[in-house]
Coordinates of N, CA and C in Angstrom, one line a residue:
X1 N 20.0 -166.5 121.9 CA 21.4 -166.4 122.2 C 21.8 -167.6 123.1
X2 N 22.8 -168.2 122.2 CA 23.5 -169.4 123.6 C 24.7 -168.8 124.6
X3 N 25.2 -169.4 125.6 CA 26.2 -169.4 126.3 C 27.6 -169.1 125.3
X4 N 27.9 -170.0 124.5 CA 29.0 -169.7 123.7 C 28.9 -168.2 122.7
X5 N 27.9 -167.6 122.2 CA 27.7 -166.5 121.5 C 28.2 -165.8 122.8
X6 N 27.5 -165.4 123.8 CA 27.3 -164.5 125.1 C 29.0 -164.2 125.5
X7 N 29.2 -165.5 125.2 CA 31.0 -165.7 125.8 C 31.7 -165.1 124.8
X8 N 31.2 -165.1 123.3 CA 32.2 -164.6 122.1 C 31.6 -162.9 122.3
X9 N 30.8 -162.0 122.5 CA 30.7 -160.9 122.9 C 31.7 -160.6 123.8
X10 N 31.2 -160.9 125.4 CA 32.1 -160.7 126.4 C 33.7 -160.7 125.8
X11 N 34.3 -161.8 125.0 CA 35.5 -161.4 125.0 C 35.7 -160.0 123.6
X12 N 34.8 -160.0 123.0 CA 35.0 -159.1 121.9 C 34.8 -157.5 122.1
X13 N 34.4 -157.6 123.8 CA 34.0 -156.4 124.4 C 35.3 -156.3 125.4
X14 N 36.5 -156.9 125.3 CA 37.4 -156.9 126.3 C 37.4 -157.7 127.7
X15 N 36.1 -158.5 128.3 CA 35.6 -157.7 129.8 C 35.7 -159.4 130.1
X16 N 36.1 -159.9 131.3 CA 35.7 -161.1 131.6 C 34.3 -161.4 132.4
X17 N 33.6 -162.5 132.9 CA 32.6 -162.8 133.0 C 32.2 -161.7 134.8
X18 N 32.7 -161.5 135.4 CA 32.8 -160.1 136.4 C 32.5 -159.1 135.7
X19 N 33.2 -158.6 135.1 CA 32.7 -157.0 134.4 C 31.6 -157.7 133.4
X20 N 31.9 -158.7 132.6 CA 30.2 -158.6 132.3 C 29.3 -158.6 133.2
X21 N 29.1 -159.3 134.0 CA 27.9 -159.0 134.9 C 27.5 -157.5 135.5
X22 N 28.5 -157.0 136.0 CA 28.2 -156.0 135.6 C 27.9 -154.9 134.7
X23 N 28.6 -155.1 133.7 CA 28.0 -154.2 132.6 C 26.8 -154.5 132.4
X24 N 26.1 -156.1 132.2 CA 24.8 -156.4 132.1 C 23.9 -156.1 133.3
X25 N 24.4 -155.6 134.7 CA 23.6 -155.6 135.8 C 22.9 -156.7 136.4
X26 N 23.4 -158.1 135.9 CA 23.7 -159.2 136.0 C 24.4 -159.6 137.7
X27 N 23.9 -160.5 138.4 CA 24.3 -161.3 139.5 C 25.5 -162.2 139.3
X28 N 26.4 -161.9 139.5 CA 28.0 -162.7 138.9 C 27.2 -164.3 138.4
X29 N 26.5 -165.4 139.4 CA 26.4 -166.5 139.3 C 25.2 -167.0 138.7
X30 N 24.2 -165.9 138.0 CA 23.0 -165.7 136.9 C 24.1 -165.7 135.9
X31 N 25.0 -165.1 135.5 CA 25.7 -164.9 134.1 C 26.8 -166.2 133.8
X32 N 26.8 -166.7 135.2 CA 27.5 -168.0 134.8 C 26.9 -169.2 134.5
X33 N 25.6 -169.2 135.0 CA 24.5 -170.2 134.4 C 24.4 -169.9 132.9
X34 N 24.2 -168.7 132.4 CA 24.1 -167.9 131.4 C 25.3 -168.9 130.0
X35 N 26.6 -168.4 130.8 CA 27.6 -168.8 129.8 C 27.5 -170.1 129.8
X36 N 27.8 -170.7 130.8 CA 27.7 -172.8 131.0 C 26.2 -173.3 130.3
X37 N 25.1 -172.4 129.7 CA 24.0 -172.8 129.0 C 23.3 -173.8 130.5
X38 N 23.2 -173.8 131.3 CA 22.7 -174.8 132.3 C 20.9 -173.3 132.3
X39 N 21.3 -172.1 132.6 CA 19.7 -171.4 132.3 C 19.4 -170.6 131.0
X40 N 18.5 -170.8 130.4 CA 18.3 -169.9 129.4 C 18.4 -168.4 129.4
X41 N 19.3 -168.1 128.3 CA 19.3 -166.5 128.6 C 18.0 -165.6 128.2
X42 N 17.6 -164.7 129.1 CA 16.4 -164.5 128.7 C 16.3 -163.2 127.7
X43 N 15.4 -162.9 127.1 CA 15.0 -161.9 125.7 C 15.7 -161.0 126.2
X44 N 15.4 -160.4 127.3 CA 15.8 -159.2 128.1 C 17.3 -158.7 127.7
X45 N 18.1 -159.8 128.0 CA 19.6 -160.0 128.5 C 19.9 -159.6 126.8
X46 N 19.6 -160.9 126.2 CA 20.1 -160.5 124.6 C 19.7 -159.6 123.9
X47 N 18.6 -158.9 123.8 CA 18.5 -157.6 123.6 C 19.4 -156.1 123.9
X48 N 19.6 -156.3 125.2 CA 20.3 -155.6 126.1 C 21.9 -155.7 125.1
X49 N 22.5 -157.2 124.5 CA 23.5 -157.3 124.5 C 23.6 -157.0 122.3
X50 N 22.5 -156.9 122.3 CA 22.5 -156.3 120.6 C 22.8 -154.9 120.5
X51 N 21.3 -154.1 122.1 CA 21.9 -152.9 121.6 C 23.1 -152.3 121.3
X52 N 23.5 -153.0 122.7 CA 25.1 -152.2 123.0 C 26.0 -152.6 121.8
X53 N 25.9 -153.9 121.2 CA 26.3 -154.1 120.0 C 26.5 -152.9 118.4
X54 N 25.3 -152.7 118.7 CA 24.8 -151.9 117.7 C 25.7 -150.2 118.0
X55 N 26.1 -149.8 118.8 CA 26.5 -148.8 119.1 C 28.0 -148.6 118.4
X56 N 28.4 -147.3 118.5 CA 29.2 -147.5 117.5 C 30.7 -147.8 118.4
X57 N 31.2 -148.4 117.8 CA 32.7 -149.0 119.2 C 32.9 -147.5 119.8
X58 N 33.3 -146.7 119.7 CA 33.9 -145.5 120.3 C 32.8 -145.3 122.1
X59 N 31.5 -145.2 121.0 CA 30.3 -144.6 122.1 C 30.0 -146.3 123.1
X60 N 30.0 -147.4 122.7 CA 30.0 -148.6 123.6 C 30.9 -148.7 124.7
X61 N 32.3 -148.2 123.8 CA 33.5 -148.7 124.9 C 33.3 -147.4 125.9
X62 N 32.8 -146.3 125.8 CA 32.8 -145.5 126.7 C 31.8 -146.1 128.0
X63 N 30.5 -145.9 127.3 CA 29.6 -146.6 128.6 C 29.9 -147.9 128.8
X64 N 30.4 -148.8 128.3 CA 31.1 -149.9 129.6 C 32.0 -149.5 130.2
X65 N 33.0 -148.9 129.7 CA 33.8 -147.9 131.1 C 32.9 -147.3 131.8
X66 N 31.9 -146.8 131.6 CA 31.0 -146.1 133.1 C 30.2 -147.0 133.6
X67 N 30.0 -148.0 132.8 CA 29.3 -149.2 133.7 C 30.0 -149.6 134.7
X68 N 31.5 -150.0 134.3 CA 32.5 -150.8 134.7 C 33.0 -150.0 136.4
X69 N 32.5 -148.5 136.2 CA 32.9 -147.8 137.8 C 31.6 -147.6 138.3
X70 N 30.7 -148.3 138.6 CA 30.0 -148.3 139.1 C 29.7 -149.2 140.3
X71 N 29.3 -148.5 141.3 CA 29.2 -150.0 142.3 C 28.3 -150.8 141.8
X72 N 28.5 -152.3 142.0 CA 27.6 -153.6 141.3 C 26.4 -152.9 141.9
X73 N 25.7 -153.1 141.3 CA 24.2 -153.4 141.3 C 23.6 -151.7 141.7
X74 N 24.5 -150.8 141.2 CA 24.0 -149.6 141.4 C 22.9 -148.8 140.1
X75 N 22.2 -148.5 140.7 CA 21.1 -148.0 139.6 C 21.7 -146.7 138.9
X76 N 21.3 -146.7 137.4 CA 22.0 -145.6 137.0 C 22.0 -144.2 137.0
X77 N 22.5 -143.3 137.0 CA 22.0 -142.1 137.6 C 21.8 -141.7 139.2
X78 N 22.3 -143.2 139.8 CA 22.3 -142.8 141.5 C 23.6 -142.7 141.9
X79 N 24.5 -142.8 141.7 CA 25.9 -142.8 141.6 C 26.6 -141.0 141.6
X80 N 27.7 -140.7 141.6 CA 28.0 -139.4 141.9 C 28.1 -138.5 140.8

């Protein structure tokens, strides 16, 4: 996955490069290395960004809305 694909998701998912990091659980300034292609995205990340792909729009857009109220870097399930 390059920076420019990563950037054509993010906008296909609504979310600018803030809510993606978070939805990916991403460090805001890892995801911008990410998009600018300056670090390779790793297997991890684009996997992560197929599944949610794969999901059907209804059930995706819901869990990025619950990603999206989550405190950054909060593990899932620890939240209220």
């Amino acid at each position: 996955m390059t920076g420019d694909e990563l950037k054509k998701v993010l906008r296909d998912w609504g979310l600018n490069a803030a809510q993606g990091a978070k939805v990916l659980c991403l460090h805001s300034n890892k995801l911008s290395e990410y998009l600018e292609d300056v670090s390779r995205i790793p297997c991890a990340v684009a996997f992560h960004v197929e599944a949610l792909n794969l999901l059907p729009a209804g059930q995706r857009e819901r869990l990025l809305a619950q990603r999206l109220q989550r405190k950054t870097h909060e593990r899932p399930g620890s939240g209220p």
